[in-house]
Short mmCIF file of C-alpha atoms in Angstrom, two decimals:
data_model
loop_
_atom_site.label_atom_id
_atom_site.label_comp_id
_atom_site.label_asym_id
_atom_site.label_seq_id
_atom_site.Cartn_x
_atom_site.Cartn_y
_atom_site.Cartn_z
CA UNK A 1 90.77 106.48 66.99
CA UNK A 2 92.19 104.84 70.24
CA UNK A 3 91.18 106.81 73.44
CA UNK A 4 92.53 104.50 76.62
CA UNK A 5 91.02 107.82 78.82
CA UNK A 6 87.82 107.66 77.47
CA UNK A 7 87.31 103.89 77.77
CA UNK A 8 89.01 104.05 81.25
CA UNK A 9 86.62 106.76 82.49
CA UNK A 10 83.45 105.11 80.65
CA UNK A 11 84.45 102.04 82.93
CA UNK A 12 84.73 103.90 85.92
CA UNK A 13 81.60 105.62 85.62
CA UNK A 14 83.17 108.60 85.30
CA UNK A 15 81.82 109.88 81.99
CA UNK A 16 79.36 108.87 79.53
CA UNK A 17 79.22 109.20 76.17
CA UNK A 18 75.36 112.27 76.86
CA UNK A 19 77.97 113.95 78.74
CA UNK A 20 81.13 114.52 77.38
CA UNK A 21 81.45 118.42 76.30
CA UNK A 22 84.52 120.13 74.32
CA UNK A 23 86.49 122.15 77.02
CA UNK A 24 89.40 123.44 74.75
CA UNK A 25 90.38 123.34 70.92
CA UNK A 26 94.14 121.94 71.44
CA UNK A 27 96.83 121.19 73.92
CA UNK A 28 99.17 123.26 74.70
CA UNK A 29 101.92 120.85 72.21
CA UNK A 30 99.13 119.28 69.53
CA UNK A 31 97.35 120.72 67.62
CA UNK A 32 95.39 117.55 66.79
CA UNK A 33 94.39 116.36 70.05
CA UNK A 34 91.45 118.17 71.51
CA UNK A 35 90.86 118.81 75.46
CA UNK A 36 87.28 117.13 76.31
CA UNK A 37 85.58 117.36 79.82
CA UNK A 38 82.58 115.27 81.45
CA UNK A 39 80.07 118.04 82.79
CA UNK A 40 79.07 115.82 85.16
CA UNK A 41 81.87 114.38 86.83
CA UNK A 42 84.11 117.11 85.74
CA UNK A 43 87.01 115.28 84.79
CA UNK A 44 89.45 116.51 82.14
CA UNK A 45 90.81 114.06 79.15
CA UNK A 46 92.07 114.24 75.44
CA UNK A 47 90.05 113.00 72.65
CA UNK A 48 92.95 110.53 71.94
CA UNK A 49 95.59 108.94 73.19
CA UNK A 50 97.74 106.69 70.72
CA UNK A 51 100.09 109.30 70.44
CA UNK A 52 101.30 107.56 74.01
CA UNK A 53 102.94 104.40 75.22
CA UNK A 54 105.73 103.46 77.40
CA UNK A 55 108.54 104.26 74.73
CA UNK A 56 107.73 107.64 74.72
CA UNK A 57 109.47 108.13 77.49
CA UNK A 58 112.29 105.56 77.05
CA UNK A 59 114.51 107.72 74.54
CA UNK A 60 114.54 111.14 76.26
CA UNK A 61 118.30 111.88 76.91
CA UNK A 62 119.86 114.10 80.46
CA UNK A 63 117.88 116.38 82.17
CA UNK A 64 115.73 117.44 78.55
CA UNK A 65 112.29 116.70 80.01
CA UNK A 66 112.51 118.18 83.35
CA UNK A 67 113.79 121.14 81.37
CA UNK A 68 117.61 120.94 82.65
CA UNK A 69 120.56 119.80 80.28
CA UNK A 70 121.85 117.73 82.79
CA UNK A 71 120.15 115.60 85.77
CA UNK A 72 121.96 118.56 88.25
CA UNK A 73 120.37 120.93 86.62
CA UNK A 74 117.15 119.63 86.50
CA UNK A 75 117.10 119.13 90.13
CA UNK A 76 117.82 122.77 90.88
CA UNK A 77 114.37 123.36 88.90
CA UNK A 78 112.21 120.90 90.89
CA UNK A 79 114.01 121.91 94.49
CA UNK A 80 111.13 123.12 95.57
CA UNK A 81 108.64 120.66 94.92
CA UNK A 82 111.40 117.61 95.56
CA UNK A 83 112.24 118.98 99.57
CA UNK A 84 108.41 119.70 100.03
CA UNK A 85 107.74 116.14 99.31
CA UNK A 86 110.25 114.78 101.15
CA UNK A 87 109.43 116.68 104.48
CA UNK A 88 105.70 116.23 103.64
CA UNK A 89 105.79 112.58 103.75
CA UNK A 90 108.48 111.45 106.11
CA UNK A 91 106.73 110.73 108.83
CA UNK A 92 105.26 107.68 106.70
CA UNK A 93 108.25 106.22 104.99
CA UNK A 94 110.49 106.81 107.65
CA UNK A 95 112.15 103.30 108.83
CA UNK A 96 110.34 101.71 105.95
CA UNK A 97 110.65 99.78 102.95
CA UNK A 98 109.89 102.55 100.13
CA UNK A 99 109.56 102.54 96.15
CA UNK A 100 109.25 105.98 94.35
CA UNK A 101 108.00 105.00 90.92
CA UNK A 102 108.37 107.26 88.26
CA UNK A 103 111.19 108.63 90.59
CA UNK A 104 112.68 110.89 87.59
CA UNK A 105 116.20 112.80 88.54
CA UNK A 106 116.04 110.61 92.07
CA UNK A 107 115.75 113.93 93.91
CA UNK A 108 113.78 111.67 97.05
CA UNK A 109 116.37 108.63 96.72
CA UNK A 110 118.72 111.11 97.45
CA UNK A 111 116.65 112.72 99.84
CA UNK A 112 115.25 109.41 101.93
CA UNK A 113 118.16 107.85 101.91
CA UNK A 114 119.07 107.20 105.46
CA UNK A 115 115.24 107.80 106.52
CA UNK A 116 113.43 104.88 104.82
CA UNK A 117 115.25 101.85 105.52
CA UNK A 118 115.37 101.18 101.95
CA UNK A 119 114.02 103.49 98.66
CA UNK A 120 114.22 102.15 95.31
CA UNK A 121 112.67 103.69 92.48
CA UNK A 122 110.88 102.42 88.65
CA UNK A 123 112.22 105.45 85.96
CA UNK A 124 111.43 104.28 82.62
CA UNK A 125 113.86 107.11 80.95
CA UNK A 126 116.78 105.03 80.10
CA UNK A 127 119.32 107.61 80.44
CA UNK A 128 118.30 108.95 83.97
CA UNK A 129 117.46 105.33 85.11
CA UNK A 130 121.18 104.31 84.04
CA UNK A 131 122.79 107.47 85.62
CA UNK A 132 120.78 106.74 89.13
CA UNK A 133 121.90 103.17 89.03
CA UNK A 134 125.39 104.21 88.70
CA UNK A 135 125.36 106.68 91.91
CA UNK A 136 123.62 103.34 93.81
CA UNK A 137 120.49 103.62 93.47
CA UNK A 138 118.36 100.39 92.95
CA UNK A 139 115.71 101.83 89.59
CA UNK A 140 113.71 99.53 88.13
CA UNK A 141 112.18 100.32 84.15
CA UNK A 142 109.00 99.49 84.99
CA UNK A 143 106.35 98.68 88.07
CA UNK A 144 106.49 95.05 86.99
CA UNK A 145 109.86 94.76 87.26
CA UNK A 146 110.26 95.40 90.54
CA UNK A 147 109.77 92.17 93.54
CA UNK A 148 106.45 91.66 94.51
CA UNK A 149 105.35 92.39 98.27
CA UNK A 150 108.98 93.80 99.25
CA UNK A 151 108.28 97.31 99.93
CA UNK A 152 105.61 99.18 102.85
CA UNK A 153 104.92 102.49 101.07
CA UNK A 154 104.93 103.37 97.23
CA UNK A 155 104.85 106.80 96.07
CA UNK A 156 103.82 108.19 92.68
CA UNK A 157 104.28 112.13 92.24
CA UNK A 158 102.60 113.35 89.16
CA UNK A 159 102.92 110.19 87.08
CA UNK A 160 99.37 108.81 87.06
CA UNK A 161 97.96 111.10 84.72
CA UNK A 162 100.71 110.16 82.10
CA UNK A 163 100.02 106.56 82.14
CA UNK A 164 98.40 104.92 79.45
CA UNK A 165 96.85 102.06 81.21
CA UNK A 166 96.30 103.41 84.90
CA UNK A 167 94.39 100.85 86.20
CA UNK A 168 96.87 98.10 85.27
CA UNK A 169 100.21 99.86 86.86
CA UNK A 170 98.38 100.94 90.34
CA UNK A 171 96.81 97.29 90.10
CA UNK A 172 100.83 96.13 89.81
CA UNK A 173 101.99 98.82 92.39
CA UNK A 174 99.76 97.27 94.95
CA UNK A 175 101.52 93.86 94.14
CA UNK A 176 104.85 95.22 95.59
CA UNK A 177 103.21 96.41 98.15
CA UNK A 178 103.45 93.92 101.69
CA UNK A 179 99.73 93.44 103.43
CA UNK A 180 98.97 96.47 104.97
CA UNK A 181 101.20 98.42 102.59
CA UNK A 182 100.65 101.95 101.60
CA UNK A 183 100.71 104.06 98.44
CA UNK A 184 100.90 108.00 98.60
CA UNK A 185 99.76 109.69 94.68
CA UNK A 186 99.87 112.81 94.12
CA UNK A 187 98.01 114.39 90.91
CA UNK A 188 96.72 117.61 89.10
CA UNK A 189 93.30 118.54 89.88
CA UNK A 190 90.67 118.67 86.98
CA UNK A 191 89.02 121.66 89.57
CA UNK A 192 91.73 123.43 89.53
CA UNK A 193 90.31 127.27 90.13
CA UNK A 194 92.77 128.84 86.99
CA UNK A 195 91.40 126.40 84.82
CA UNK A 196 88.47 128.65 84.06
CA UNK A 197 91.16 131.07 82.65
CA UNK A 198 91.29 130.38 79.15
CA UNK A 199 95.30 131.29 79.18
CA UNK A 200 95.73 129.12 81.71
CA UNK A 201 94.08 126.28 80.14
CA UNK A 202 96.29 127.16 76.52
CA UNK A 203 99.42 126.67 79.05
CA UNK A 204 98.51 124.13 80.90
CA UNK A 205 96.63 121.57 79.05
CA UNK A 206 99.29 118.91 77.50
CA UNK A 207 99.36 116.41 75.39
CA UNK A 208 101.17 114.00 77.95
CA UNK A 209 98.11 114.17 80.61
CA UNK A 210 95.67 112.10 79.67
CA UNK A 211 93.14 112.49 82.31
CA UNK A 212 93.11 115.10 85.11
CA UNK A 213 91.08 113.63 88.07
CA UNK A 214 88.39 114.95 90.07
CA UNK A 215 88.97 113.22 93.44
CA UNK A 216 85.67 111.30 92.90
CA UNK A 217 87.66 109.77 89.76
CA UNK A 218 90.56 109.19 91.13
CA UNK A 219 88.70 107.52 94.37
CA UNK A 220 86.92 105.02 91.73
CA UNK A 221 90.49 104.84 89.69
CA UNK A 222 92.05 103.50 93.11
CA UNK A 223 89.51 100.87 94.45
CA UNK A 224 88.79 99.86 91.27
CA UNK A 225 93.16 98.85 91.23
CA UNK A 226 92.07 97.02 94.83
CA UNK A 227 93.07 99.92 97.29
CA UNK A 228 90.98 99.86 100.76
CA UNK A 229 90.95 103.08 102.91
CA UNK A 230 91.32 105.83 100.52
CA UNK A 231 91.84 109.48 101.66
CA UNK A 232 91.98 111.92 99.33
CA UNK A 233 92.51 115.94 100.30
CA UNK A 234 92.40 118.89 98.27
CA UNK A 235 96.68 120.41 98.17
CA UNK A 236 97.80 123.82 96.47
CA UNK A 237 101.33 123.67 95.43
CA UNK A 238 101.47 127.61 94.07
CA UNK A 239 100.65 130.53 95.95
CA UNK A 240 98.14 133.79 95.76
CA UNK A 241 100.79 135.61 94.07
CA UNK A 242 100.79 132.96 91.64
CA UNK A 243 97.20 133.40 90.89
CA UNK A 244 97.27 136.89 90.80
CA UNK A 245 99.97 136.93 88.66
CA UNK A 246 97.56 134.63 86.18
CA UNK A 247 94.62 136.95 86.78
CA UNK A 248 95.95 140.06 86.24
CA UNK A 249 99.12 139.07 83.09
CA UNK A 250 97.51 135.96 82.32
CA UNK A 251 100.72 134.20 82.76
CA UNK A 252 102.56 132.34 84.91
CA UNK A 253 105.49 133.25 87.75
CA UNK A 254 103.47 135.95 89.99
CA UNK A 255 105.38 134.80 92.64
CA UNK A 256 108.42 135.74 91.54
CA UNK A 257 106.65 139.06 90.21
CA UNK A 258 104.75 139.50 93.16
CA UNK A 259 107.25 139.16 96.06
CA UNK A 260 104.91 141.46 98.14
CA UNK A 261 101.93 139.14 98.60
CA UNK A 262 104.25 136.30 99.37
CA UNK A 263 102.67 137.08 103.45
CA UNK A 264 102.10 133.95 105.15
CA UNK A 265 98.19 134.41 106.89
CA UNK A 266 97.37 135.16 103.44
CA UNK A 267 98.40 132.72 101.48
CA UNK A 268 97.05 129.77 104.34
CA UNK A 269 93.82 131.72 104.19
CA UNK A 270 93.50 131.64 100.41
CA UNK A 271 94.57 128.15 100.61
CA UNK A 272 91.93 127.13 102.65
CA UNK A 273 89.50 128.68 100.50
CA UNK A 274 90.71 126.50 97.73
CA UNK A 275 90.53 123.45 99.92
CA UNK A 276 86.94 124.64 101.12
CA UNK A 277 85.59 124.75 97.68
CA UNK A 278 87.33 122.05 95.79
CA UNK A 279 89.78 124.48 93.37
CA UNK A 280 93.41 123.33 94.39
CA UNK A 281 95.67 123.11 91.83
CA UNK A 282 96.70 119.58 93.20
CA UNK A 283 95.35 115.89 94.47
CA UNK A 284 96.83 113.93 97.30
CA UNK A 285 95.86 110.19 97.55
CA UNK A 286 96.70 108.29 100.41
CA UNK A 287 95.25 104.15 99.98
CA UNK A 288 95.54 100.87 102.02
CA UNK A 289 96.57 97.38 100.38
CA UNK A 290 94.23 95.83 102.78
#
């Protein structure tokens, strides 16, 4: 049984095969894949992973998989997230050459257009990558069909962990990078604190995310791809009331339940308890072509 995760993560030194433990029966959409979890490095994988490729993702029509009908309303969904990133990271693609891969709906073409000097992006959904190119936007299919050294930053927003062969696409990101090029990543976080919740993990856990890092594995995952100067900082994209709301119902949207303990000192201060002990939901990656 193919496991590209498992032989990635034996390679990285991430897992061996004394200390790979069961961490949960199924994902959340397959019954036959199991959830497995290295007790000492403590990252997350399936126990296979030929149910994935490239073409997967080629056939999926409108807005399906961002859970819109259309690529309008699937923006409206990811808002949020989509104007977070771009004001998060403007300060380093602003005036610069820029290539969003796996750049979905476009939300940040739209959004950096006018900021970066240029922003392409590398969609491999035909029917979103043909809809983009048709309101202007330069979107490649794949990492390797984009130029080589043409861009200064390269951004990848929860798209690492659905890649069969990691290694290979960051190794061919960094080739469109120029010298001194930078790529910002963004990932799920194996320590995540609600994935000790047991309805969490039955909701969370997919079928389409191979490996959650720890930032230890994605550290190795990045200079082993030929990145220099890797940063890598702990980020919580949803809020106490979130948690509380998976604490207390064991399911998701507290926030929206919860409008009360949306206050502002207390959600930086349990945010920073989250960054303090290593349990945000989320992994930020910032790495050097040098």
């Amino acid at each position: 049984m193919e496991n590209k995760a498992k032989e990635l993560l034996l390679e990285l030194g991430m897992a061996s095969e004394e200390t790979i433990i069961p961490f949960y029966p199924r994902a959340r959409d397959r019954e036959d894949i199991e959830i497995l979890r290295d007790r000492k490095s403590g990252v997350i994988f399936l126990s296979k992973t030929d149910h994935m490729s490239v073409s997967h993702y080629d056939e999926i029509d409108g807005g399906t998989y961002w859970g819109g009908k259309t690529r309008d309303e699937a923006l409206k969904l990811y808002h949020d997230d989509d104007i977070r990133r771009s004001e998060q990271f403007r300060s380093l693609i602003e005036g610069k050459d820029v290539i969003d891969i796996g750049c979905g709906t476009g939300a940040l073409l739209d959004y950096w257009k006018g900021v970066a000097k240029k922003v392409d992006g590398v969609e491999p959904q035909e029917y979103i990558r043909k809809e983009l190119q048709a309101l202007g936007h330069t979107v490649y299919h794949l990492p390797q069909d984009a130029p080589k050294e043409q861009y200064d930053v390269a951004t990848l927003f929860h798209v690492v962990e659905h890649v069969i062969e990691p290694l290979a696409v960051l190794s061919r990101v960094r080739e469109t990078l120029r010298p001194g090029g930078i790529v910002v990543i963004e990932v799920p976080h194996a320590r995540d604190a609600l994935l000790q919740l047991d309805s969490f993990k039955a909701f969370s856990l997919w079928s389409e995310h191979l490996i959650l890092h720890t930032k230890e594995s994605l550290h190795a995952l990045l200079e082993r791809a030929g990145f220099k100067n890797i940063q890598i900082n702990g980020f919580q994209r949803y809020p106490l009331a979130n948690h509380v709301g998976w604490f207390v119902d064991g399911k998701p949207g507290g926030q929206n339940r919860r409008p009360e303990l949306r206050v502002q000192g207390a959600e930086e201060a349990y945010e920073k308890i989250l960054k303090e002990s290593d349990q945000t939901d989320t992994l930020i990656a910032i790495a050097h072509n040098d």
